Amino acid sequence: MKFIFWISIISTAALIRANVLELTPETFEKTVGGKKPALVKFYAPWCGHCKNLAPVYDEVGELCHGKNIIIARIDADKYHEFGSKFGVKGYPTLMWFESNSKVGNPYKDGRDIDSLTKFIENKSGVKLNKKTTKQGALELTPNNFRKIVMDPKKDVLVEFYAPWCGHCKALEPIYTKIYQCFLPDKHVVIAKINADAYRDIAKEHGIEGYPTIKFFSKGTSEKTGIEYNGENTEDDIISFINANTGTMRIRGGGLSNKAGRIHEFDSVVNTISSSNIKEVISELKSLAKKSNNKYASYYIKVAEKITTSPNFVETEYQRLEKLLQKKLERSKYDDAQIRKNILSVFQIKKKHFSDEL
């Protein structure tokens, strides 16, 4: 299962994703049982319940950040013997470790954000300030369903749900994160409708169970929804949207390392050498005249820069990496990531080109 895209090394050599430490048996021994109490999730990558818990657990990590409380997880399927040492027999298993103790106390309450934060507050004595509830998916009614869903300029994902449905409740925090993920993409709408209350609309679209997710592609005002049949996990639903909209989002709202790259331009860059750099620039300019992609000019800029500054790609790549570690507006973050992606194409050719120079 993929997790949020920022990855940094900490002193214990554990990885941090969305303020949740990824542990191994070695880093567990160094991290748990110290001055800070810890909540540890023993999980398996293939476990559906683990995937459903992931966004909630990420939020717990965010709430505990800077509170001297460790929120961590360990792949107990990969490290089976280590999990067995703590009596782990199923996934996910959550355990609380007091400070200065490596004795785990199983967590047996609800797997929602309220239950988990209440438990941590009671155990640690630390008050966790829950964030204001994030704005969720657009709520549809019979009054706005057709106007929004059948908009020919919009790609629309609709969850048909029932308020009493347990699976719908489990999906809610995941669906909210998906809504947040695609906010920068103005042509993508993440919506939902109470199919139990508005049964005529549900019947019209062949809804027989809850939750049912359907995708309505732009291009016509008479859309036929494509039913989503994958797992109800953040990563799988994001992949489904990407495949149908051309977006390249990843968990957390970032962009994949292929976002913004233009195949035809990549192919030209892959032919670059010291002897044909002028021809490559000329060909890129020719392609740019036929392209509506605003990043076409960036390919040209990089190609021209390396003729006078051979280290430009490496220097600029490092600058963008540092920039991406800062808190940026979504549009600026996306722009920096796309430029970094394009630079990576030139990096592939960098050594060969530099040697020739």
Tab-separated table of C-alpha atoms in Angstrom:
chain	number	residue	atom	x	y	z
A	1	MET	CA	0.000	0.000	0.000
A	2	LYS	CA	1.384	3.393	-0.960
A	3	PHE	CA	1.638	6.120	1.610
A	4	ILE	CA	2.088	9.886	1.594
A	5	PHE	CA	4.920	10.966	-0.659
A	6	TRP	CA	7.164	12.915	1.740
A	7	ILE	CA	9.873	10.648	3.085
A	8	SER	CA	12.669	11.725	5.433
A	9	ILE	CA	15.210	9.928	7.568
A	10	ILE	CA	15.100	10.420	11.344
A	11	SER	CA	17.804	9.600	13.868
A	12	THR	CA	16.417	6.157	14.588
A	13	ALA	CA	16.486	5.321	10.870
A	14	ALA	CA	12.719	4.881	10.910
A	15	LEU	CA	10.695	6.420	8.117
A	16	ILE	CA	8.037	9.022	8.750
A	17	ARG	CA	4.922	9.226	6.631
A	18	ALA	CA	2.238	11.694	7.637
A	19	ASN	CA	3.760	11.721	11.174
A	20	VAL	CA	3.459	7.940	11.492
A	21	LEU	CA	6.794	6.188	12.017
A	22	GLU	CA	7.461	3.076	9.946
A	23	LEU	CA	9.381	0.695	12.202
A	24	THR	CA	11.457	-2.432	11.798
A	25	PRO	CA	12.366	-4.736	14.712
A	26	GLU	CA	15.673	-2.861	15.052
A	27	THR	CA	14.187	0.647	15.053
A	28	PHE	CA	11.343	-0.530	17.298
A	29	GLU	CA	13.885	-1.378	20.016
A	30	LYS	CA	15.441	2.089	19.695
A	31	THR	CA	12.154	3.997	19.479
A	32	VAL	CA	9.623	2.306	21.769
A	33	GLY	CA	10.188	2.141	25.523
A	34	GLY	CA	12.006	5.444	25.813
A	35	LYS	CA	10.868	8.699	27.359
A	36	LYS	CA	7.795	8.954	25.125
A	37	PRO	CA	4.715	6.701	25.209
A	38	ALA	CA	3.831	5.046	21.914
A	39	LEU	CA	0.847	3.702	20.018
A	40	VAL	CA	1.950	1.021	17.560
A	41	LYS	CA	-0.101	-0.541	14.782
A	42	PHE	CA	0.876	-4.080	13.791
A	43	TYR	CA	-0.402	-4.438	10.233
A	44	ALA	CA	-0.196	-6.446	7.014
A	45	PRO	CA	0.021	-4.659	3.620
A	46	TRP	CA	-2.623	-6.949	2.081
A	47	CYS	CA	-5.131	-6.527	4.927
A	48	GLY	CA	-8.312	-4.669	3.937
A	49	HIS	CA	-9.081	-3.583	7.515
A	50	CYS	CA	-5.545	-2.181	7.767
A	51	LYS	CA	-6.071	-0.188	4.571
A	52	ASN	CA	-9.356	1.197	5.874
A	53	LEU	CA	-7.704	2.233	9.138
A	54	ALA	CA	-4.740	3.908	7.402
A	55	PRO	CA	-6.242	7.395	6.800
A	56	VAL	CA	-7.626	7.525	10.348
A	57	TYR	CA	-4.269	6.442	11.753
A	58	ASP	CA	-2.507	9.078	9.639
A	59	GLU	CA	-4.795	11.695	11.180
A	60	VAL	CA	-3.939	10.427	14.656
A	61	GLY	CA	-0.281	10.898	13.734
A	62	GLU	CA	-0.963	14.485	12.698
A	63	LEU	CA	-2.789	15.243	15.953
A	64	CYS	CA	0.033	13.792	18.065
A	65	HIS	CA	2.828	15.517	16.167
A	66	GLY	CA	4.855	17.651	18.579
A	67	LYS	CA	3.023	16.220	21.610
A	68	ASN	CA	5.806	13.857	22.798
A	69	ILE	CA	3.713	10.864	21.789
A	70	ILE	CA	4.965	8.343	19.249
A	71	ILE	CA	2.524	7.064	16.642
A	72	ALA	CA	4.075	4.191	14.726
A	73	ARG	CA	3.401	1.063	12.732
A	74	ILE	CA	5.250	-2.120	11.838
A	75	ASP	CA	4.652	-4.660	9.087
A	76	ALA	CA	3.841	-7.689	11.249
A	77	ASP	CA	3.395	-9.854	8.175
A	78	LYS	CA	6.955	-9.197	7.047
A	79	TYR	CA	8.247	-9.369	10.627
A	80	HIS	CA	5.974	-12.188	11.710
A	81	GLU	CA	8.167	-13.505	14.523
A	82	PHE	CA	8.478	-10.027	15.994
A	83	GLY	CA	4.700	-9.596	15.958
A	84	SER	CA	4.224	-12.989	17.594
A	85	LYS	CA	6.454	-11.819	20.432
A	86	PHE	CA	3.704	-9.337	21.305
A	87	GLY	CA	0.888	-11.836	20.831
A	88	VAL	CA	-0.255	-10.438	17.490
A	89	LYS	CA	-2.711	-12.917	15.951
A	90	GLY	CA	-4.703	-10.695	13.589
A	91	TYR	CA	-4.462	-7.434	11.670
A	92	PRO	CA	-4.540	-4.645	12.471
A	93	THR	CA	-3.532	-4.947	16.139
A	94	LEU	CA	-2.952	-1.706	18.027
A	95	MET	CA	-0.887	-1.615	21.211
A	96	TRP	CA	-0.108	1.138	23.672
A	97	PHE	CA	3.357	1.266	25.219
A	98	GLU	CA	3.887	3.450	28.273
A	99	SER	CA	7.088	5.473	28.462
A	100	ASN	CA	10.068	3.433	29.653
A	101	SER	CA	8.191	0.203	28.939
A	102	LYS	CA	8.239	-2.363	26.169
A	103	VAL	CA	5.128	-4.112	27.460
A	104	GLY	CA	2.297	-3.565	24.995
A	105	ASN	CA	-1.289	-3.094	26.150
A	106	PRO	CA	-3.791	-4.041	23.401
A	107	TYR	CA	-6.165	-1.306	22.225
A	108	LYS	CA	-9.705	-2.686	22.009
A	109	ASP	CA	-11.886	0.385	21.424
A	110	GLY	CA	-13.294	1.839	18.183
A	111	ARG	CA	-11.178	2.468	15.113
A	112	ASP	CA	-12.529	5.962	14.492
A	113	ILE	CA	-10.684	9.193	15.168
A	114	ASP	CA	-12.781	10.117	18.220
A	115	SER	CA	-12.231	6.787	19.990
A	116	LEU	CA	-8.505	6.769	19.268
A	117	THR	CA	-7.891	10.359	20.389
A	118	LYS	CA	-9.926	9.836	23.565
A	119	PHE	CA	-7.875	6.721	24.365
A	120	ILE	CA	-4.565	8.529	23.805
A	121	GLU	CA	-5.666	11.512	25.893
A	122	ASN	CA	-6.675	9.229	28.771
A	123	LYS	CA	-3.440	7.252	28.616
A	124	SER	CA	-1.028	10.143	28.124
A	125	GLY	CA	-2.768	12.985	29.921
A	126	VAL	CA	-2.105	15.152	26.875
A	127	LYS	CA	-4.916	17.172	25.323
A	128	LEU	CA	-5.123	16.688	21.567
A	129	ASN	CA	-6.652	19.591	19.710
A	130	LYS	CA	-8.695	18.042	16.949
A	131	LYS	CA	-8.629	20.011	13.748
A	132	THR	CA	-11.738	21.515	12.351
A	133	THR	CA	-13.435	18.862	10.289
A	134	LYS	CA	-12.115	18.989	6.755
A	135	GLN	CA	-14.545	19.918	4.066
A	136	GLY	CA	-15.840	16.748	2.515
A	137	ALA	CA	-17.250	15.669	-0.813
A	138	LEU	CA	-19.916	17.768	-2.494
A	139	GLU	CA	-23.360	16.674	-1.267
A	140	LEU	CA	-25.829	16.114	-4.098
A	141	THR	CA	-29.624	16.299	-4.067
A	142	PRO	CA	-32.278	15.928	-6.779
A	143	ASN	CA	-32.041	19.715	-7.215
A	144	ASN	CA	-28.385	19.761	-8.247
A	145	PHE	CA	-27.586	16.174	-9.300
A	146	ARG	CA	-28.052	16.603	-13.036
A	147	LYS	CA	-26.475	20.060	-13.192
A	148	ILE	CA	-23.293	18.853	-11.505
A	149	VAL	CA	-22.967	15.237	-12.607
A	150	MET	CA	-23.938	15.800	-16.239
A	151	ASP	CA	-21.755	18.891	-16.703
A	152	PRO	CA	-19.902	18.089	-19.972
A	153	LYS	CA	-16.822	19.962	-18.767
A	154	LYS	CA	-16.419	17.982	-15.552
A	155	ASP	CA	-15.266	14.495	-14.598
A	156	VAL	CA	-17.450	13.516	-11.647
A	157	LEU	CA	-17.036	10.723	-9.104
A	158	VAL	CA	-20.206	9.977	-7.135
A	159	GLU	CA	-20.606	7.838	-4.042
A	160	PHE	CA	-24.141	6.519	-3.615
A	161	TYR	CA	-24.465	5.907	0.122
A	162	ALA	CA	-26.905	5.266	2.954
A	163	PRO	CA	-26.443	6.991	6.351
A	164	TRP	CA	-27.039	3.754	8.280
A	165	CYS	CA	-24.582	1.686	6.219
A	166	GLY	CA	-21.496	0.563	8.152
A	167	HIS	CA	-19.349	0.241	5.036
A	168	CYS	CA	-20.351	3.781	4.029
A	169	LYS	CA	-19.279	5.084	7.444
A	170	ALA	CA	-15.930	3.323	7.088
A	171	LEU	CA	-15.476	4.881	3.650
A	172	GLU	CA	-16.320	8.430	4.780
A	173	PRO	CA	-12.858	9.510	6.067
A	174	ILE	CA	-11.233	7.926	3.018
A	175	TYR	CA	-13.623	9.681	0.651
A	176	THR	CA	-12.981	13.007	2.395
A	177	LYS	CA	-9.244	12.579	1.835
A	178	ILE	CA	-9.897	11.794	-1.825
A	179	TYR	CA	-11.945	14.984	-2.119
A	180	GLN	CA	-9.048	16.950	-0.596
A	181	CYS	CA	-6.579	15.182	-2.887
A	182	PHE	CA	-8.242	16.374	-6.095
A	183	LEU	CA	-9.100	19.942	-5.040
A	184	PRO	CA	-6.424	21.450	-7.344
A	185	ASP	CA	-7.927	19.687	-10.374
A	186	LYS	CA	-10.836	21.934	-11.258
A	187	HIS	CA	-12.222	19.550	-13.885
A	188	VAL	CA	-12.574	16.767	-11.289
A	189	VAL	CA	-15.548	16.750	-8.905
A	190	ILE	CA	-15.779	14.387	-5.928
A	191	ALA	CA	-19.415	14.122	-4.843
A	192	LYS	CA	-21.857	11.906	-2.962
A	193	ILE	CA	-25.596	11.426	-2.642
A	194	ASN	CA	-27.842	9.843	-0.035
A	195	ALA	CA	-29.197	7.044	-2.212
A	196	ASP	CA	-31.462	5.831	0.573
A	197	ALA	CA	-33.232	9.190	0.752
A	198	TYR	CA	-33.265	9.772	-3.007
A	199	ARG	CA	-34.181	6.307	-4.247
A	200	ASP	CA	-35.464	7.482	-7.629
A	201	ILE	CA	-32.000	8.713	-8.556
A	202	ALA	CA	-30.441	5.541	-7.157
A	203	LYS	CA	-32.816	3.402	-9.214
A	204	GLU	CA	-32.127	5.437	-12.354
A	205	HIS	CA	-28.427	4.635	-12.008
A	206	GLY	CA	-28.846	0.984	-11.111
A	207	ILE	CA	-27.767	1.207	-7.491
A	208	GLU	CA	-28.400	-2.067	-5.668
A	209	GLY	CA	-26.057	-1.821	-2.688
A	210	TYR	CA	-24.138	0.656	-0.555
A	211	PRO	CA	-21.727	2.189	-1.007
A	212	THR	CA	-21.616	2.220	-4.807
A	213	ILE	CA	-19.136	4.524	-6.518
A	214	LYS	CA	-19.613	5.604	-10.119
A	215	PHE	CA	-17.511	7.759	-12.416
A	216	PHE	CA	-19.163	10.100	-14.929
A	217	SER	CA	-16.742	11.182	-17.655
A	218	LYS	CA	-16.748	14.667	-19.174
A	219	GLY	CA	-17.451	15.243	-22.858
A	220	THR	CA	-21.230	14.865	-22.956
A	221	SER	CA	-24.293	15.963	-21.005
A	222	GLU	CA	-25.800	12.470	-21.275
A	223	LYS	CA	-23.326	10.505	-19.220
A	224	THR	CA	-23.425	6.837	-18.296
A	225	GLY	CA	-21.641	6.130	-15.042
A	226	ILE	CA	-18.779	3.635	-14.909
A	227	GLU	CA	-19.003	1.592	-11.723
A	228	TYR	CA	-15.914	1.334	-9.552
A	229	ASN	CA	-15.260	-2.288	-8.603
A	230	GLY	CA	-11.940	-2.000	-6.784
A	231	GLU	CA	-11.203	-1.971	-3.076
A	232	ASN	CA	-12.491	0.954	-1.038
A	233	THR	CA	-9.017	2.194	-0.182
A	234	GLU	CA	-7.567	5.634	-0.739
A	235	ASP	CA	-4.834	4.429	-3.076
A	236	ASP	CA	-7.100	2.261	-5.230
A	237	ILE	CA	-9.781	4.918	-5.667
A	238	ILE	CA	-7.156	7.553	-6.493
A	239	SER	CA	-5.689	5.208	-9.120
A	240	PHE	CA	-9.163	4.716	-10.597
A	241	ILE	CA	-9.691	8.480	-10.863
A	242	ASN	CA	-6.237	9.005	-12.379
A	243	ALA	CA	-6.886	6.321	-14.992
A	244	ASN	CA	-10.155	7.952	-16.037
A	245	THR	CA	-9.201	11.630	-15.865
A	246	GLY	CA	-5.542	11.777	-16.837
A	247	THR	CA	-4.584	13.233	-13.463
A	248	MET	CA	-1.536	11.878	-11.674
A	249	ARG	CA	-2.371	12.391	-8.033
A	250	ILE	CA	-1.035	10.293	-5.171
A	251	ARG	CA	-2.097	9.831	-1.557
A	252	GLY	CA	-1.946	13.142	0.285
A	253	GLY	CA	-2.683	15.238	-2.801
A	254	GLY	CA	0.775	15.308	-4.331
A	255	LEU	CA	1.748	14.395	-7.867
A	256	SER	CA	3.439	11.253	-9.146
A	257	ASN	CA	6.947	11.429	-10.595
A	258	LYS	CA	5.507	11.299	-14.116
A	259	ALA	CA	3.127	14.232	-13.741
A	260	GLY	CA	3.651	17.076	-16.203
A	261	ARG	CA	6.065	15.184	-18.404
A	262	ILE	CA	5.357	15.179	-22.138
A	263	HIS	CA	6.130	11.900	-23.876
A	264	GLU	CA	7.211	13.416	-27.213
A	265	PHE	CA	9.524	15.853	-25.439
A	266	ASP	CA	10.989	13.094	-23.244
A	267	SER	CA	11.815	11.117	-26.377
A	268	VAL	CA	13.701	14.052	-27.862
A	269	VAL	CA	15.616	14.701	-24.626
A	270	ASN	CA	16.656	11.046	-24.556
A	271	THR	CA	18.623	11.632	-27.779
A	272	ILE	CA	20.607	14.547	-26.380
A	273	SER	CA	24.414	14.662	-26.632
A	274	SER	CA	27.086	17.338	-26.858
A	275	SER	CA	27.161	17.017	-30.624
A	276	ASN	CA	23.438	17.480	-31.259
A	277	ILE	CA	22.324	19.852	-28.496
A	278	LYS	CA	21.426	22.622	-30.966
A	279	GLU	CA	19.339	20.221	-33.034
A	280	VAL	CA	17.586	18.974	-29.879
A	281	ILE	CA	16.716	22.518	-28.816
A	282	SER	CA	15.425	23.252	-32.302
A	283	GLU	CA	13.269	20.123	-32.276
A	284	LEU	CA	11.898	20.954	-28.819
A	285	LYS	CA	10.957	24.430	-30.036
A	286	SER	CA	9.216	22.918	-33.040
A	287	LEU	CA	7.204	20.584	-30.799
A	288	ALA	CA	6.378	23.447	-28.429
A	289	LYS	CA	4.660	25.354	-31.239
A	290	LYS	CA	2.192	22.478	-31.585
A	291	SER	CA	1.707	21.917	-27.848
A	292	ASN	CA	-0.785	23.525	-25.475
A	293	ASN	CA	1.144	22.237	-22.453
A	294	LYS	CA	2.585	25.187	-20.531
A	295	TYR	CA	5.569	23.093	-19.442
A	296	ALA	CA	6.770	22.651	-23.018
A	297	SER	CA	8.795	25.847	-22.604
A	298	TYR	CA	10.487	24.438	-19.505
A	299	TYR	CA	12.011	21.609	-21.539
A	300	ILE	CA	13.503	24.240	-23.842
A	301	LYS	CA	14.760	26.328	-20.913
A	302	VAL	CA	16.574	23.360	-19.352
A	303	ALA	CA	18.110	22.281	-22.664
A	304	GLU	CA	19.407	25.807	-23.283
A	305	LYS	CA	20.723	26.159	-19.726
A	306	ILE	CA	22.874	23.042	-19.831
A	307	THR	CA	24.782	24.354	-22.852
A	308	THR	CA	26.309	27.072	-20.653
A	309	SER	CA	25.864	25.566	-17.165
A	310	PRO	CA	26.506	21.799	-17.172
A	311	ASN	CA	25.570	21.552	-13.467
A	312	PHE	CA	22.239	23.345	-13.895
A	313	VAL	CA	20.130	20.170	-13.756
A	314	GLU	CA	21.688	18.923	-10.529
A	315	THR	CA	21.647	22.341	-8.836
A	316	GLU	CA	18.061	23.115	-9.828
A	317	TYR	CA	16.888	19.611	-8.882
A	318	GLN	CA	18.337	20.018	-5.381
A	319	ARG	CA	16.785	23.485	-5.046
A	320	LEU	CA	13.352	22.133	-5.925
A	321	GLU	CA	13.748	19.211	-3.517
A	322	LYS	CA	14.397	21.672	-0.676
A	323	LEU	CA	11.484	23.833	-1.794
A	324	LEU	CA	9.150	20.824	-1.728
A	325	GLN	CA	9.984	20.243	1.942
A	326	LYS	CA	8.375	23.586	2.803
A	327	LYS	CA	4.703	24.359	3.221
A	328	LEU	CA	3.546	25.705	-0.120
A	329	GLU	CA	0.265	26.570	-1.753
A	330	ARG	CA	-1.018	23.565	-3.677
A	331	SER	CA	-0.510	25.246	-7.052
A	332	LYS	CA	3.095	26.167	-6.223
A	333	TYR	CA	3.768	22.696	-4.874
A	334	ASP	CA	2.426	21.093	-8.044
A	335	ASP	CA	4.500	23.440	-10.193
A	336	ALA	CA	7.702	22.600	-8.325
A	337	GLN	CA	7.002	18.864	-8.497
A	338	ILE	CA	6.362	18.967	-12.241
A	339	ARG	CA	9.577	20.908	-12.878
A	340	LYS	CA	11.450	18.354	-10.775
A	341	ASN	CA	9.878	15.551	-12.815
A	342	ILE	CA	11.016	17.153	-16.071
A	343	LEU	CA	14.517	17.673	-14.709
A	344	SER	CA	14.682	13.963	-13.908
A	345	VAL	CA	14.440	13.229	-17.648
A	346	PHE	CA	17.546	15.332	-18.217
A	347	GLN	CA	19.272	13.679	-15.247
A	348	ILE	CA	19.154	10.337	-17.045
A	349	LYS	CA	21.257	11.834	-19.826
A	350	LYS	CA	23.352	14.071	-17.570
A	351	LYS	CA	26.378	11.824	-16.961
A	352	HIS	CA	26.772	10.900	-20.623
A	353	PHE	CA	26.331	14.488	-21.712
A	354	SER	CA	28.710	15.864	-19.048
A	355	ASP	CA	31.378	13.321	-19.968
A	356	GLU	CA	31.182	14.443	-23.586
A	357	LEU	CA	31.587	18.060	-22.542
